[in-house]
JSON list of N, CA and C in Angstrom, two decimals:
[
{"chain": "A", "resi": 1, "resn": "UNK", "atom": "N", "xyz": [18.70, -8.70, 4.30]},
{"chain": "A", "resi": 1, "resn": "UNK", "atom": "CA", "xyz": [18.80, -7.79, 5.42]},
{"chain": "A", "resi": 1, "resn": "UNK", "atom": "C", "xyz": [19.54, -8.42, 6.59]},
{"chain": "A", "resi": 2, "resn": "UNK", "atom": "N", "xyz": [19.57, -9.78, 6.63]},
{"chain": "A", "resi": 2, "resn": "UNK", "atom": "CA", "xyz": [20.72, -10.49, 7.85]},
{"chain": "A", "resi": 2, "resn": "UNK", "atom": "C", "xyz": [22.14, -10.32, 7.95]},
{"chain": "A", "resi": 3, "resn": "UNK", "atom": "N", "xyz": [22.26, -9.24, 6.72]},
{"chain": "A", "resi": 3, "resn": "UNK", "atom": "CA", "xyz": [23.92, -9.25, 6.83]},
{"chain": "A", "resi": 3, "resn": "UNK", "atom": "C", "xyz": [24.52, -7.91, 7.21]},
{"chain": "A", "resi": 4, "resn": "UNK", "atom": "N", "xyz": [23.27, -7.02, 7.57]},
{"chain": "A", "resi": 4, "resn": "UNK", "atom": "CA", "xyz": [23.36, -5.74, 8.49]},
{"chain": "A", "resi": 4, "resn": "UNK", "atom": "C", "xyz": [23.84, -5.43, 10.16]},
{"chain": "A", "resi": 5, "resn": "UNK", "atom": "N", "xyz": [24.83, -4.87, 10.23]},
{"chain": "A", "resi": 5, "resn": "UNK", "atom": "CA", "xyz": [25.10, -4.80, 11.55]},
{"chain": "A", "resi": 5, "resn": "UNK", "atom": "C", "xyz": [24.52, -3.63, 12.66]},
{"chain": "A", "resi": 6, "resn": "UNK", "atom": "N", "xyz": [24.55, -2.31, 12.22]},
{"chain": "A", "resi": 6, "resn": "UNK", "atom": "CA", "xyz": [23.98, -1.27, 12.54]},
{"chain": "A", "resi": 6, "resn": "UNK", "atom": "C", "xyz": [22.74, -1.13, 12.96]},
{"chain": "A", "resi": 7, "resn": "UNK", "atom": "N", "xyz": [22.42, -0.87, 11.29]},
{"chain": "A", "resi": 7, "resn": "UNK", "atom": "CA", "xyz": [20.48, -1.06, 10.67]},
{"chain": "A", "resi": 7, "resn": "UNK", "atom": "C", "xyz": [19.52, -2.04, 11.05]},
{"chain": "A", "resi": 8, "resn": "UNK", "atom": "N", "xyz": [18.58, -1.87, 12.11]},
{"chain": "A", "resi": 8, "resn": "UNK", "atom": "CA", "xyz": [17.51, -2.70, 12.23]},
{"chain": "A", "resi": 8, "resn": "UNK", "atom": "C", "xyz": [16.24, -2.29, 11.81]},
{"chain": "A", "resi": 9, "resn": "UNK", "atom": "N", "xyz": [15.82, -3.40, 11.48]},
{"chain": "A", "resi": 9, "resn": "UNK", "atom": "CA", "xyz": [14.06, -3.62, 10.85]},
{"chain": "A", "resi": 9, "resn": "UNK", "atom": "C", "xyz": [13.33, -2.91, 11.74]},
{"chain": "A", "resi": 10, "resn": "UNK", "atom": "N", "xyz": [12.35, -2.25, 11.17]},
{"chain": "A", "resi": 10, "resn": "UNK", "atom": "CA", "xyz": [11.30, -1.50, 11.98]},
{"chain": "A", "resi": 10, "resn": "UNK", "atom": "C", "xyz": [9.94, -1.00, 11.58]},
{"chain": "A", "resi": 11, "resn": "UNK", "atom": "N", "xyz": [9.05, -1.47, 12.77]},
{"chain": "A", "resi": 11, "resn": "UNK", "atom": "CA", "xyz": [7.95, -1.44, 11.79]},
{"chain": "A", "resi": 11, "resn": "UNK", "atom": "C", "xyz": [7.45, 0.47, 12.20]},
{"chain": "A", "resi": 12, "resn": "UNK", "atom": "N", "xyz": [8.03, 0.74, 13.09]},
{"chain": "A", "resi": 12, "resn": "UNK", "atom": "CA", "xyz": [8.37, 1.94, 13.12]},
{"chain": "A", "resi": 12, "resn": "UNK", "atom": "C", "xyz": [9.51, 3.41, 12.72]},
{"chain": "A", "resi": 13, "resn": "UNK", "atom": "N", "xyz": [9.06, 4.88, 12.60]},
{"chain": "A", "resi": 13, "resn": "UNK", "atom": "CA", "xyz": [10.62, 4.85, 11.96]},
{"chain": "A", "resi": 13, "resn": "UNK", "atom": "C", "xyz": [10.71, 6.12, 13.61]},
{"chain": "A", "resi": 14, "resn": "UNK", "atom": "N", "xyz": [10.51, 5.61, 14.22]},
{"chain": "A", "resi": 14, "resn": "UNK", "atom": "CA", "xyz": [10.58, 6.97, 15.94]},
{"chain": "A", "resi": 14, "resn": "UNK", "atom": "C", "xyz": [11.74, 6.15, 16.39]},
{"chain": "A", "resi": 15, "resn": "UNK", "atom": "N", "xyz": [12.53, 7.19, 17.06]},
{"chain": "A", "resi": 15, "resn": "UNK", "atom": "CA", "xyz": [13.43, 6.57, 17.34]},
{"chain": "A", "resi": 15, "resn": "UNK", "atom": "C", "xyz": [15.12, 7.34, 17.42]},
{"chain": "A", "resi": 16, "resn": "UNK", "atom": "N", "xyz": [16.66, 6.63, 18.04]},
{"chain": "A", "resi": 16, "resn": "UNK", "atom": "CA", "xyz": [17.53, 7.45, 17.83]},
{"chain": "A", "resi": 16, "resn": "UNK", "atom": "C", "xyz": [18.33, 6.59, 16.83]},
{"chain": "A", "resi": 17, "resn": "UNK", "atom": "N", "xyz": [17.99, 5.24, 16.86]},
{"chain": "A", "resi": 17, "resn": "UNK", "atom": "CA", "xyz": [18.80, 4.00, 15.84]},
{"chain": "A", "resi": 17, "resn": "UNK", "atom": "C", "xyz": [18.34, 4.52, 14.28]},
{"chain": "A", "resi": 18, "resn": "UNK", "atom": "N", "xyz": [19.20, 3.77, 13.45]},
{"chain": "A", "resi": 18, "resn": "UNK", "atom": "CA", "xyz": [19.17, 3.74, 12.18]},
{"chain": "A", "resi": 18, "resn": "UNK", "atom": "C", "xyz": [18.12, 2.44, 12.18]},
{"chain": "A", "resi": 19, "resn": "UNK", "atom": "N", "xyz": [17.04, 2.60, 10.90]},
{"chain": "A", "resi": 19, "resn": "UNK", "atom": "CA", "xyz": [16.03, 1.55, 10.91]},
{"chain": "A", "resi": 19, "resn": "UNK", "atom": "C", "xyz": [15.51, 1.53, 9.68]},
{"chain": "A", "resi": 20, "resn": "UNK", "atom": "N", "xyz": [15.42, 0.42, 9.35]},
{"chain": "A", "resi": 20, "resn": "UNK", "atom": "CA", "xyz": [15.14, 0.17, 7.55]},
{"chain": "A", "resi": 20, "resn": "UNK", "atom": "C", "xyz": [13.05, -0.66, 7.91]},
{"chain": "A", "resi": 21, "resn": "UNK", "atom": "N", "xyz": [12.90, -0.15, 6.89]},
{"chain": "A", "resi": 21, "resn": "UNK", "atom": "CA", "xyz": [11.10, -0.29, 6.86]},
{"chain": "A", "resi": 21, "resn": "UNK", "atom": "C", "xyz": [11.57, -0.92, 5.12]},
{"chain": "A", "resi": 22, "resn": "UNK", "atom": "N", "xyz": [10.33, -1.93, 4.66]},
{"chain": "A", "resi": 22, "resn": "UNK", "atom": "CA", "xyz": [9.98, -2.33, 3.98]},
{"chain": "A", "resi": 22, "resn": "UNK", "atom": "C", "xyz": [8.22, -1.78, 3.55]},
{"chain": "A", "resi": 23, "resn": "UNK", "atom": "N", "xyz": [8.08, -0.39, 2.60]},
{"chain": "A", "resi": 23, "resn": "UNK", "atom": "CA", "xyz": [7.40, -0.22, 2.72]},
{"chain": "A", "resi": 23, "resn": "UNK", "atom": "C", "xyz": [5.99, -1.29, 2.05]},
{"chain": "A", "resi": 24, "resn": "UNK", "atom": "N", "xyz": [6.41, -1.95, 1.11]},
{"chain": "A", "resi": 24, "resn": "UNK", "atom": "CA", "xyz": [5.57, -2.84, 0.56]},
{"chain": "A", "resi": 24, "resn": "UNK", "atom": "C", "xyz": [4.94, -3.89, 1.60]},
{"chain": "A", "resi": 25, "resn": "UNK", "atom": "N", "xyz": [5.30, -4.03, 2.64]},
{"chain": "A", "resi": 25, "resn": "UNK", "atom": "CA", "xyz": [4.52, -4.79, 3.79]},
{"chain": "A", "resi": 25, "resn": "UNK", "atom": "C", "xyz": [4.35, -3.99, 5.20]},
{"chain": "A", "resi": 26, "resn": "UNK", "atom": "N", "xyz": [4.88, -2.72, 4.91]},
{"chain": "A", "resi": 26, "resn": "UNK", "atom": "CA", "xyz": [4.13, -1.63, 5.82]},
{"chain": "A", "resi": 26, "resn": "UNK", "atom": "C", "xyz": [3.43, -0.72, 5.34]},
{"chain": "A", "resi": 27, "resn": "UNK", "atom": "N", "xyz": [4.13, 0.62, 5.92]},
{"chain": "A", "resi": 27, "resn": "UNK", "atom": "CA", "xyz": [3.27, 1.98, 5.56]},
{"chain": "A", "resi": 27, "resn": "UNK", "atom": "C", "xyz": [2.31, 1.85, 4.05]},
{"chain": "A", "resi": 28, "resn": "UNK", "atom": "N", "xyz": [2.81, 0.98, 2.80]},
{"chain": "A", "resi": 28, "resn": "UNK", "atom": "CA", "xyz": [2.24, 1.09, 1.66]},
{"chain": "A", "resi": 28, "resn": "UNK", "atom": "C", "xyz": [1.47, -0.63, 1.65]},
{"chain": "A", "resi": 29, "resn": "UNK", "atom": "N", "xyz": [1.43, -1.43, 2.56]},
{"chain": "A", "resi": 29, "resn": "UNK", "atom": "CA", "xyz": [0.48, -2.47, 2.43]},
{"chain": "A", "resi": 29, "resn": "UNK", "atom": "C", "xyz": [-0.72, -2.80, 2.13]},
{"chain": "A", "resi": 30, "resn": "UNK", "atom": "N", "xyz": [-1.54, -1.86, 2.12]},
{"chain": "A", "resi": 30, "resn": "UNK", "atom": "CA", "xyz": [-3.02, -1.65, 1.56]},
{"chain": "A", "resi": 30, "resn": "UNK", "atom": "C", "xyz": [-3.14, -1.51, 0.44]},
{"chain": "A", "resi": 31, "resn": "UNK", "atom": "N", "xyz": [-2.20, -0.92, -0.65]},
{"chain": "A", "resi": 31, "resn": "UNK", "atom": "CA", "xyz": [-2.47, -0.51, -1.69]},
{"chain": "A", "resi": 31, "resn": "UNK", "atom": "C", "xyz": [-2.10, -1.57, -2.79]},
{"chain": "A", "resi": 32, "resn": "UNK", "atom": "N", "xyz": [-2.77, -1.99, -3.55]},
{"chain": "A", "resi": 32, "resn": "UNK", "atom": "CA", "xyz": [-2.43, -2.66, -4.81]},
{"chain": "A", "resi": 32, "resn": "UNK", "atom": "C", "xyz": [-1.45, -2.49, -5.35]},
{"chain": "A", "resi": 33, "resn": "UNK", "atom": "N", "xyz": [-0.42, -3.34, -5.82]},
{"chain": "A", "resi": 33, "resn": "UNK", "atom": "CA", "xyz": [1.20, -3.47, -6.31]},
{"chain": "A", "resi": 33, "resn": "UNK", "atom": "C", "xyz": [0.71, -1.96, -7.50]},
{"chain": "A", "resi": 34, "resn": "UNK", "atom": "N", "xyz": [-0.28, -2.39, -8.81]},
{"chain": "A", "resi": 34, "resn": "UNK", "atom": "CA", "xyz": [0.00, -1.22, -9.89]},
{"chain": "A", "resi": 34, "resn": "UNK", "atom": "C", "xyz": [0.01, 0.32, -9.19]},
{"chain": "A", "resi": 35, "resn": "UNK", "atom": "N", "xyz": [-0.89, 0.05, -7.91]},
{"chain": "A", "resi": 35, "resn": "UNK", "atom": "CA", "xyz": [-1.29, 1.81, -7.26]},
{"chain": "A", "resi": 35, "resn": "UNK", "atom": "C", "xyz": [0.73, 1.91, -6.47]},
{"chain": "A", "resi": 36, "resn": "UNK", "atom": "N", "xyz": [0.71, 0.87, -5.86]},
{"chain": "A", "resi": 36, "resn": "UNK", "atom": "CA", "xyz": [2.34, 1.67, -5.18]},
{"chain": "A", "resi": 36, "resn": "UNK", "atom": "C", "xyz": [3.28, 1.91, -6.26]},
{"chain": "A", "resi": 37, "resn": "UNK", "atom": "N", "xyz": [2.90, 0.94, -7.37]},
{"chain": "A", "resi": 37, "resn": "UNK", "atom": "CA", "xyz": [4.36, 1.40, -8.59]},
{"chain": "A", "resi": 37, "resn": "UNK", "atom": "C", "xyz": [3.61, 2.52, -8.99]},
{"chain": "A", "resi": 38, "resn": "UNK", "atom": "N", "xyz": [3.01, 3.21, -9.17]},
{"chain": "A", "resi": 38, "resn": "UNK", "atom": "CA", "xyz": [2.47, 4.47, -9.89]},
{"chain": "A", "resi": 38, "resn": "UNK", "atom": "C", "xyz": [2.88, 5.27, -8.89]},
{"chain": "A", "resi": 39, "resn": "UNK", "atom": "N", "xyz": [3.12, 5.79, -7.64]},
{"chain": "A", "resi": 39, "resn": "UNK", "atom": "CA", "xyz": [3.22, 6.58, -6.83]},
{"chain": "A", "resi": 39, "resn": "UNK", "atom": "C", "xyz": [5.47, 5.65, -6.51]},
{"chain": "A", "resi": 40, "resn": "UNK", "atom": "N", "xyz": [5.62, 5.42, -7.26]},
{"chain": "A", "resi": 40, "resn": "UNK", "atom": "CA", "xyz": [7.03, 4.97, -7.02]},
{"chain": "A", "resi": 40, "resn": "UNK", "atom": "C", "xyz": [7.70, 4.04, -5.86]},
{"chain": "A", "resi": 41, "resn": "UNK", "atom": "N", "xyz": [6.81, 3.53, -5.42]},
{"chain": "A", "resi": 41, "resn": "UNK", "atom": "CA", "xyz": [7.05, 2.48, -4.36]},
{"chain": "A", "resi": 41, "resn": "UNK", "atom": "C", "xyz": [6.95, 1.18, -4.83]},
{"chain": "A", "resi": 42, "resn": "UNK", "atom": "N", "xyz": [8.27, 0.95, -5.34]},
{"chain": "A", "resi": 42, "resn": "UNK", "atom": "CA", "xyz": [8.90, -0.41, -6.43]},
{"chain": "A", "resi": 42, "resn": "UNK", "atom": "C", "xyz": [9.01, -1.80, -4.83]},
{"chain": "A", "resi": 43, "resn": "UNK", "atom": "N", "xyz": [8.99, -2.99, -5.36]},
{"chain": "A", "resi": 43, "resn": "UNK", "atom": "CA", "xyz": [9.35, -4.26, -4.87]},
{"chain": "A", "resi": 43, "resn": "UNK", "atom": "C", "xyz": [10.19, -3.99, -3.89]},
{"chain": "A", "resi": 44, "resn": "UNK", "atom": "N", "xyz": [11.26, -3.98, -4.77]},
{"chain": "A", "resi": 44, "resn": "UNK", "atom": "CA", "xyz": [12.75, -3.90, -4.28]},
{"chain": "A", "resi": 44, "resn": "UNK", "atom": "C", "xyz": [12.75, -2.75, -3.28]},
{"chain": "A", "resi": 45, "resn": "UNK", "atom": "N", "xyz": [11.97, -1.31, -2.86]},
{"chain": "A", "resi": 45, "resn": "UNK", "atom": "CA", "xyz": [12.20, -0.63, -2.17]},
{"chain": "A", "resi": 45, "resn": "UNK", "atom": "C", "xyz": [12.98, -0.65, -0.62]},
{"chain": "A", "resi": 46, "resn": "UNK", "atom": "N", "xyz": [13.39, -0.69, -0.04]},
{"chain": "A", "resi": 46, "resn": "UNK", "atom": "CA", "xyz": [13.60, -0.40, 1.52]},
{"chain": "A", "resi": 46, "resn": "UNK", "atom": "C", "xyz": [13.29, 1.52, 1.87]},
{"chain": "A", "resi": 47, "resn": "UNK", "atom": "N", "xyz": [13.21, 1.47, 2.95]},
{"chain": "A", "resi": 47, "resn": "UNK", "atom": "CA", "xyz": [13.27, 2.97, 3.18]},
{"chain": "A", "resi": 47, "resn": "UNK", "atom": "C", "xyz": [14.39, 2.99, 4.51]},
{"chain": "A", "resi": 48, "resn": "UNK", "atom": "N", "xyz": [15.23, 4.05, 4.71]},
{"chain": "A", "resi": 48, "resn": "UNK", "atom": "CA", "xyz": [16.35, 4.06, 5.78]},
{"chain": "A", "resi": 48, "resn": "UNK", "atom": "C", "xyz": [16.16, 5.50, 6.70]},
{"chain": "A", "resi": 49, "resn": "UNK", "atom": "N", "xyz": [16.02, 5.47, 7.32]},
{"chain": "A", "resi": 49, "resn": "UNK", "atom": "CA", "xyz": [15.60, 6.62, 8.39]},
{"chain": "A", "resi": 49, "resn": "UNK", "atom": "C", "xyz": [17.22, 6.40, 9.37]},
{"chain": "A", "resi": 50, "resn": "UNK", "atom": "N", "xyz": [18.17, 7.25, 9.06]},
{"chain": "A", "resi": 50, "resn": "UNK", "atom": "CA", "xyz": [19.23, 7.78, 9.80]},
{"chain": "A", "resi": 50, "resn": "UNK", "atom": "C", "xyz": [19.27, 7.89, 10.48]},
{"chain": "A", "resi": 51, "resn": "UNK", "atom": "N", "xyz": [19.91, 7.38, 11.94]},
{"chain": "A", "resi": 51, "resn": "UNK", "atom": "CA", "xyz": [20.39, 7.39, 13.31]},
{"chain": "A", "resi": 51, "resn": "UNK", "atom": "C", "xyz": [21.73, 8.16, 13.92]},
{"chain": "A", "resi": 52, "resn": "UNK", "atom": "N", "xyz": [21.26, 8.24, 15.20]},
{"chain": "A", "resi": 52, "resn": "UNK", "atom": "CA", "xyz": [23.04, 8.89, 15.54]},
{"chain": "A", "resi": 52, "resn": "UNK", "atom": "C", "xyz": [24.23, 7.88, 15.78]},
{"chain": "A", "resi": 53, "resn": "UNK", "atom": "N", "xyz": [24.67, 6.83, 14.83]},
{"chain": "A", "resi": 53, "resn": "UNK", "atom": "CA", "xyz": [25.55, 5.71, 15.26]},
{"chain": "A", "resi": 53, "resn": "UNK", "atom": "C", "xyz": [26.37, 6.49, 14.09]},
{"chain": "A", "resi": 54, "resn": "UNK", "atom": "N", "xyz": [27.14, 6.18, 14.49]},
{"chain": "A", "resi": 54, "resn": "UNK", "atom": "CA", "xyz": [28.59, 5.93, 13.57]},
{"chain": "A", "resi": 54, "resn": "UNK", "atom": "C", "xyz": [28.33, 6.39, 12.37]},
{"chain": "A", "resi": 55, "resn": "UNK", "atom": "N", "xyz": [28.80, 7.49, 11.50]},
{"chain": "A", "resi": 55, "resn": "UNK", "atom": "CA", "xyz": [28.69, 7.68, 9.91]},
{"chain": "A", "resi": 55, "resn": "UNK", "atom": "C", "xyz": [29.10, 6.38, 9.23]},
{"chain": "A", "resi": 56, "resn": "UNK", "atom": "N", "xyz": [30.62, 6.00, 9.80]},
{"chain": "A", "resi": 56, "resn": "UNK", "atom": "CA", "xyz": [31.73, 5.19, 8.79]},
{"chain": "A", "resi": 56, "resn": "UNK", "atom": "C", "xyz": [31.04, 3.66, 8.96]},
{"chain": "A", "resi": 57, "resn": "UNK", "atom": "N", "xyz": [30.43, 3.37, 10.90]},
{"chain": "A", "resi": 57, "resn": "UNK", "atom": "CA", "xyz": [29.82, 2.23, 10.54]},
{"chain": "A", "resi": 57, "resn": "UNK", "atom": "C", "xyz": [28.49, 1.80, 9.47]},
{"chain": "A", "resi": 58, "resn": "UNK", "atom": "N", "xyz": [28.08, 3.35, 9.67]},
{"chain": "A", "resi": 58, "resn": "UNK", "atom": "CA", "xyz": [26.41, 3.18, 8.50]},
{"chain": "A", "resi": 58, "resn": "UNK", "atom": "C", "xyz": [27.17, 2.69, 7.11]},
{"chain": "A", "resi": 59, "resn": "UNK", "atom": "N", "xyz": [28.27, 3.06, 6.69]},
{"chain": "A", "resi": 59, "resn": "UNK", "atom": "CA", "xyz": [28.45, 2.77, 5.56]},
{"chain": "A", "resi": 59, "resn": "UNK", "atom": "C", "xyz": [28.98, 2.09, 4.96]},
{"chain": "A", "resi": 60, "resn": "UNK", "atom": "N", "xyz": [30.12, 1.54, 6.16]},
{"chain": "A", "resi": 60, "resn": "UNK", "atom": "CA", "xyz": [30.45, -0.14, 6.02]},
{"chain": "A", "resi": 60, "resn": "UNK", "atom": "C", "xyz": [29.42, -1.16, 5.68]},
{"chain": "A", "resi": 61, "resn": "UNK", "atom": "N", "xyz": [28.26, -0.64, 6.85]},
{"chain": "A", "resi": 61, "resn": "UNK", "atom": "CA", "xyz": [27.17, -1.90, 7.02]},
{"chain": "A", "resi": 61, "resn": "UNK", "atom": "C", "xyz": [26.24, -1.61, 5.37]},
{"chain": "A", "resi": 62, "resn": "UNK", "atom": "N", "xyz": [26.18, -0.59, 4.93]},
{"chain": "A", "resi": 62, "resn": "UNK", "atom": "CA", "xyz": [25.54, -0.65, 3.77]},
{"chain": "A", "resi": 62, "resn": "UNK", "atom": "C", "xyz": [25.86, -0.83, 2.57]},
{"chain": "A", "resi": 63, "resn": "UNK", "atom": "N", "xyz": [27.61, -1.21, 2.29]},
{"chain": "A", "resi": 63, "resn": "UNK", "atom": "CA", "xyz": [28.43, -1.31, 1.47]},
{"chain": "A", "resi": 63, "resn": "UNK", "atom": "C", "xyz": [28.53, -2.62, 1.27]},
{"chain": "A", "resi": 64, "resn": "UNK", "atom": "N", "xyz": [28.52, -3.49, 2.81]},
{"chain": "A", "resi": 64, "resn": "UNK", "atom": "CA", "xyz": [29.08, -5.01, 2.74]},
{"chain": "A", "resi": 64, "resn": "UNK", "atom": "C", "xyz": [27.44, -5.40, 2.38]},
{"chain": "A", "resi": 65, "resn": "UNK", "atom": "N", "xyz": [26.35, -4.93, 2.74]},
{"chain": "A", "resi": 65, "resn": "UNK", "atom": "CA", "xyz": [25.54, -5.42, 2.12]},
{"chain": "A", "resi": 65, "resn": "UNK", "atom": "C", "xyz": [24.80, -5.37, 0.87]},
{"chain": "A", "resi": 66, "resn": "UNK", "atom": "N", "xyz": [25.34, -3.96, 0.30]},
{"chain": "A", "resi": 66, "resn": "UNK", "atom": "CA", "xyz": [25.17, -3.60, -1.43]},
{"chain": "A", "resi": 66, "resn": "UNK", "atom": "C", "xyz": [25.91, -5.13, -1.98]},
{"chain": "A", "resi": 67, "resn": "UNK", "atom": "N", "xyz": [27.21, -5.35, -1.47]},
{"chain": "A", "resi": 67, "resn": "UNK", "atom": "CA", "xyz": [28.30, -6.65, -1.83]},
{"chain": "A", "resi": 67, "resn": "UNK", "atom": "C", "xyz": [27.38, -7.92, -2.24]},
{"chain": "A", "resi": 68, "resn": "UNK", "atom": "N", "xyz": [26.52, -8.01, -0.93]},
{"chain": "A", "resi": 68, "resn": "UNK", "atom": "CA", "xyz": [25.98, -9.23, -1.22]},
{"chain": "A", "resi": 68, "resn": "UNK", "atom": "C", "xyz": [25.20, -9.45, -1.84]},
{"chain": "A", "resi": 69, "resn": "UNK", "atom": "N", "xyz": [23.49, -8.53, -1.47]},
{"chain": "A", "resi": 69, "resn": "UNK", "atom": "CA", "xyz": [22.82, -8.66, -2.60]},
{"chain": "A", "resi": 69, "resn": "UNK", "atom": "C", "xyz": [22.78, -8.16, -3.93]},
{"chain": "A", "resi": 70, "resn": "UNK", "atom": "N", "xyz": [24.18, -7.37, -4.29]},
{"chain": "A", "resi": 70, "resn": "UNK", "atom": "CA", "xyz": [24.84, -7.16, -5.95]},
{"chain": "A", "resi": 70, "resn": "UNK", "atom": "C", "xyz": [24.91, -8.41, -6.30]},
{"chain": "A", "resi": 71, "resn": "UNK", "atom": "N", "xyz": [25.21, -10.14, -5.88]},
{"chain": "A", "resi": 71, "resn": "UNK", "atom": "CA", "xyz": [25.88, -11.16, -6.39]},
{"chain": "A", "resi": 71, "resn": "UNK", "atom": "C", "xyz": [24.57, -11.56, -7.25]}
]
């Protein structure tokens, strides 16, 4: 997530910014790994709640970082 320019971490999703939540250490932290994979809330998840910045920058910033963690 350090290689995001736009998108910031949030343990909230209120707001006018673009903001990425990790639900496995938020909103879904209580629940036992087998209970969140049964209801589809995998490891790897992020969740992205859309802001009013830039379309072309949202998708630069989510492209160069698909780049990296694809390697």
């Amino acid at each position: 997530m350090n290689t995001k320019r736009v998108p910031h971490y949030a343990m909230t999703l209120g707001g006018y910014r673009t903001s990425l939540s990790y639900p496995v250490l938020s909103s879904h932290s209580y629940l036992p790994r087998e209970e969140r994979l049964k209801i589809g809330i995998t490891d790897g998840m992020m969740r992205v709640s859309v802001g009013m910045e830039n379309t072309e920058d949202l998708v630069n910033d989510f492209m160069q970082a698909l780049e990296v963690f694809g390697k």
